[in-house]
Amino acid sequence: MNPNIIKLVSGSNAKLDEASTQAIVKISCSSSPAILDISCFMVGENGKVPSDDFFIFYNQPADPKHTVVFNPIDKYSGEFAIDLHALRDSAIEKCVFAATLDGPGTFADVRGCRISAAGKDTELVYEIVEGNAETSLVLAELYRHGAGFKLRAVGRGFHGGLKPLAEAHGVEVEDEAPQSGSGAQVHAQGMPGHTEAAATYSGPPKDTVLEEAPRPALNLTKIDLLKQQVGISLRKKNLDQEKARVAVVFDASGSMSHLYSMGVVQRAFERVLAIAAQMDDDGMLDVWFFATKSKRMPSVNEHGYEDYVKRTYPGPKMFGGLGIGNNEPVVMADLIKKYTKEEPGSLPVYVVFFSDGGIYETPKISKLLIDSSKHNIFWQFVGLGNADYGVLRELDDLRGRYLDNADFFALDDLDEVSDEDLYDRLFNEYPKWLREARQKGVVRS
């Protein structure tokens, strides 16, 4: 039986059926100039979040009691599963649902923006048709009404993005100092009380003065956004519970110079770093650069991503660096040495290998792939541009391997590929290899 659909307009409200024990609140748009960051503020009588733990978004998908749980769908949509019984028994008065554009444009450029709240027999729908020249928008709020809940359509915008939106609900957003990285620091200034008890906190005794202890800030960086998309792609492939050691290899030959100077390599690094932050057992990304020679670089986590390439190896060097030629075998051999002899382990090793072509060492590359097929290493080669990739284009026909341990695809322009498409392609062959590697005892974790 289809639920009774009730459409709302700005300022109106409607009741969710009292027979519902759970509500699904979905926020989506059909097109947007930037990723839609979706959030929920669980606020008390004072209109403020009790603590950081009640600001629900992609990097903190649930409150301590899992009364509200966020499930991202794609870069333009997500939904919140709400336990109405638990919400009714808590000190939370209402849930405020909002969206922020993380990137260019305003909500005047967003099309098909809507929020819906579906209960057992009723679905409340609010479609935002008015153009808003703001970058943040409160869409609606689910609030107590008698023994049940109502949804009120709000459609109120905030200029300036996350900061004014968060401050309106008891959360402070402070820009980080330049030397400490980009992004924003977020912490709540709501009702005092310990995190575990915040949902049922009734306030301190009269005449008692409580000093609120500093709470750790939440770091909102571009890596956090990328991690969200990585998580979506991993779930599509049933890999969201899998762990692996993650490595990246960058071509630093002379033909790559323009990609280094234009920042393409740094952006590619950030997109792979998000994979390590989401999938690696300790969140660390192992890094290699190669040209005529190769070099291992310092491993890095998501807190050291800014200007990593510029600080580590800013571009091809004919003198005093790695040279300007193409020598894939030297870096492949060093990577195999690290993971099979120096630091062997039971976890699979997932390697993203960037190259702009000019590959000619076919016999050596083939032998290394064959030899490493008996080890827990998967090679994901990514071509940058339309070039000569030699043996990489023929990986499916490479004979003699214990397992098919490699995949390849080429991109005309890495910056033109969406995060969703890139991550889906990066994880295209890996699940199959992982299953077969476990069946044959290559991977034992």
PDB file of N, CA and C in Angstrom, residues 11 29 31-32 43 83 98 130 214 228 257 294 299 305 315 339 342 358-359 381 397 424:
ATOM      1  N   GLY A  11       6.872  27.234   4.967  1.00  0.00           N
ATOM      2  CA  GLY A  11       6.171  27.688   6.152  1.00  0.00           C
ATOM      3  C   GLY A  11       5.075  26.767   6.630  1.00  0.00           C
ATOM      4  N   CYS A  29      18.750  16.448  -4.823  1.00  0.00           N
ATOM      5  CA  CYS A  29      18.534  17.405  -5.904  1.00  0.00           C
ATOM      6  C   CYS A  29      18.862  16.706  -7.213  1.00  0.00           C
ATOM      7  N   SER A  31      20.266  18.342  -9.934  1.00  0.00           N
ATOM      8  CA  SER A  31      21.541  18.869 -10.431  1.00  0.00           C
ATOM      9  C   SER A  31      22.023  19.973  -9.507  1.00  0.00           C
ATOM     10  N   SER A  32      23.340  20.115  -9.439  1.00  0.00           N
ATOM     11  CA  SER A  32      23.937  21.093  -8.536  1.00  0.00           C
ATOM     12  C   SER A  32      25.321  21.463  -9.050  1.00  0.00           C
ATOM     13  N   VAL A  43      18.633  19.276  18.129  1.00  0.00           N
ATOM     14  CA  VAL A  43      18.703  20.372  19.085  1.00  0.00           C
ATOM     15  C   VAL A  43      17.723  20.169  20.237  1.00  0.00           C
ATOM     16  N   ASP A  83      14.921   6.795  14.501  1.00  0.00           N
ATOM     17  CA  ASP A  83      14.172   5.964  15.444  1.00  0.00           C
ATOM     18  C   ASP A  83      13.244   6.898  16.234  1.00  0.00           C
ATOM     19  N   ALA A  98      19.553  20.290   6.924  1.00  0.00           N
ATOM     20  CA  ALA A  98      20.133  21.363   6.133  1.00  0.00           C
ATOM     21  C   ALA A  98      21.053  20.805   5.057  1.00  0.00           C
ATOM     22  N   GLU A 130      11.766  28.017  -4.880  1.00  0.00           N
ATOM     23  CA  GLU A 130      12.283  29.383  -4.881  1.00  0.00           C
ATOM     24  C   GLU A 130      13.800  29.354  -5.005  1.00  0.00           C
ATOM     25  N   PRO A 214      36.802  21.897  27.097  1.00  0.00           N
ATOM     26  CA  PRO A 214      36.968  22.042  25.646  1.00  0.00           C
ATOM     27  C   PRO A 214      36.709  20.713  24.954  1.00  0.00           C
ATOM     28  N   GLN A 228      33.856  10.411   1.703  1.00  0.00           N
ATOM     29  CA  GLN A 228      32.430  10.109   1.582  1.00  0.00           C
ATOM     30  C   GLN A 228      32.166   9.361   0.280  1.00  0.00           C
ATOM     31  N   SER A 257      55.744  16.857 -16.802  1.00  0.00           N
ATOM     32  CA  SER A 257      56.044  18.168 -16.210  1.00  0.00           C
ATOM     33  C   SER A 257      54.821  19.057 -16.083  1.00  0.00           C
ATOM     34  N   SER A 294      63.776   5.426  -9.042  1.00  0.00           N
ATOM     35  CA  SER A 294      62.572   5.538  -8.213  1.00  0.00           C
ATOM     36  C   SER A 294      62.971   5.890  -6.783  1.00  0.00           C
ATOM     37  N   SER A 299      55.468   8.198   4.036  1.00  0.00           N
ATOM     38  CA  SER A 299      54.057   7.835   4.079  1.00  0.00           C
ATOM     39  C   SER A 299      53.284   8.975   4.737  1.00  0.00           C
ATOM     40  N   TYR A 305      48.100  16.229   4.002  1.00  0.00           N
ATOM     41  CA  TYR A 305      47.922  16.176   2.553  1.00  0.00           C
ATOM     42  C   TYR A 305      48.295  17.466   1.827  1.00  0.00           C
ATOM     43  N   GLY A 315      58.374  18.064  -9.171  1.00  0.00           N
ATOM     44  CA  GLY A 315      58.306  17.879 -10.615  1.00  0.00           C
ATOM     45  C   GLY A 315      59.519  17.165 -11.156  1.00  0.00           C
ATOM     46  N   TYR A 339      56.747  -4.939   0.409  1.00  0.00           N
ATOM     47  CA  TYR A 339      55.579  -5.652   0.934  1.00  0.00           C
ATOM     48  C   TYR A 339      55.767  -7.166   1.047  1.00  0.00           C
ATOM     49  N   GLU A 342      60.533  -6.787   3.277  1.00  0.00           N
ATOM     50  CA  GLU A 342      60.820  -5.866   4.374  1.00  0.00           C
ATOM     51  C   GLU A 342      59.655  -5.770   5.375  1.00  0.00           C
ATOM     52  N   GLY A 358      54.525   5.880 -22.632  1.00  0.00           N
ATOM     53  CA  GLY A 358      55.931   5.711 -22.982  1.00  0.00           C
ATOM     54  C   GLY A 358      56.508   4.439 -22.396  1.00  0.00           C
ATOM     55  N   ILE A 359      55.658   3.428 -22.217  1.00  0.00           N
ATOM     56  CA  ILE A 359      56.074   2.174 -21.575  1.00  0.00           C
ATOM     57  C   ILE A 359      56.689   1.241 -22.624  1.00  0.00           C
ATOM     58  N   PHE A 381      46.539   0.112 -12.553  1.00  0.00           N
ATOM     59  CA  PHE A 381      47.243   1.087 -13.383  1.00  0.00           C
ATOM     60  C   PHE A 381      46.246   2.083 -13.957  1.00  0.00           C
ATOM     61  N   ASP A 397      45.422 -10.434 -21.231  1.00  0.00           N
ATOM     62  CA  ASP A 397      45.989 -11.539 -22.013  1.00  0.00           C
ATOM     63  C   ASP A 397      47.372 -11.964 -21.518  1.00  0.00           C
ATOM     64  N   ASP A 424      34.602   4.342  -8.760  1.00  0.00           N
ATOM     65  CA  ASP A 424      33.952   3.132  -9.279  1.00  0.00           C
ATOM     66  C   ASP A 424      34.890   2.368 -10.209  1.00  0.00           C
TER      67      ASP A 424
END
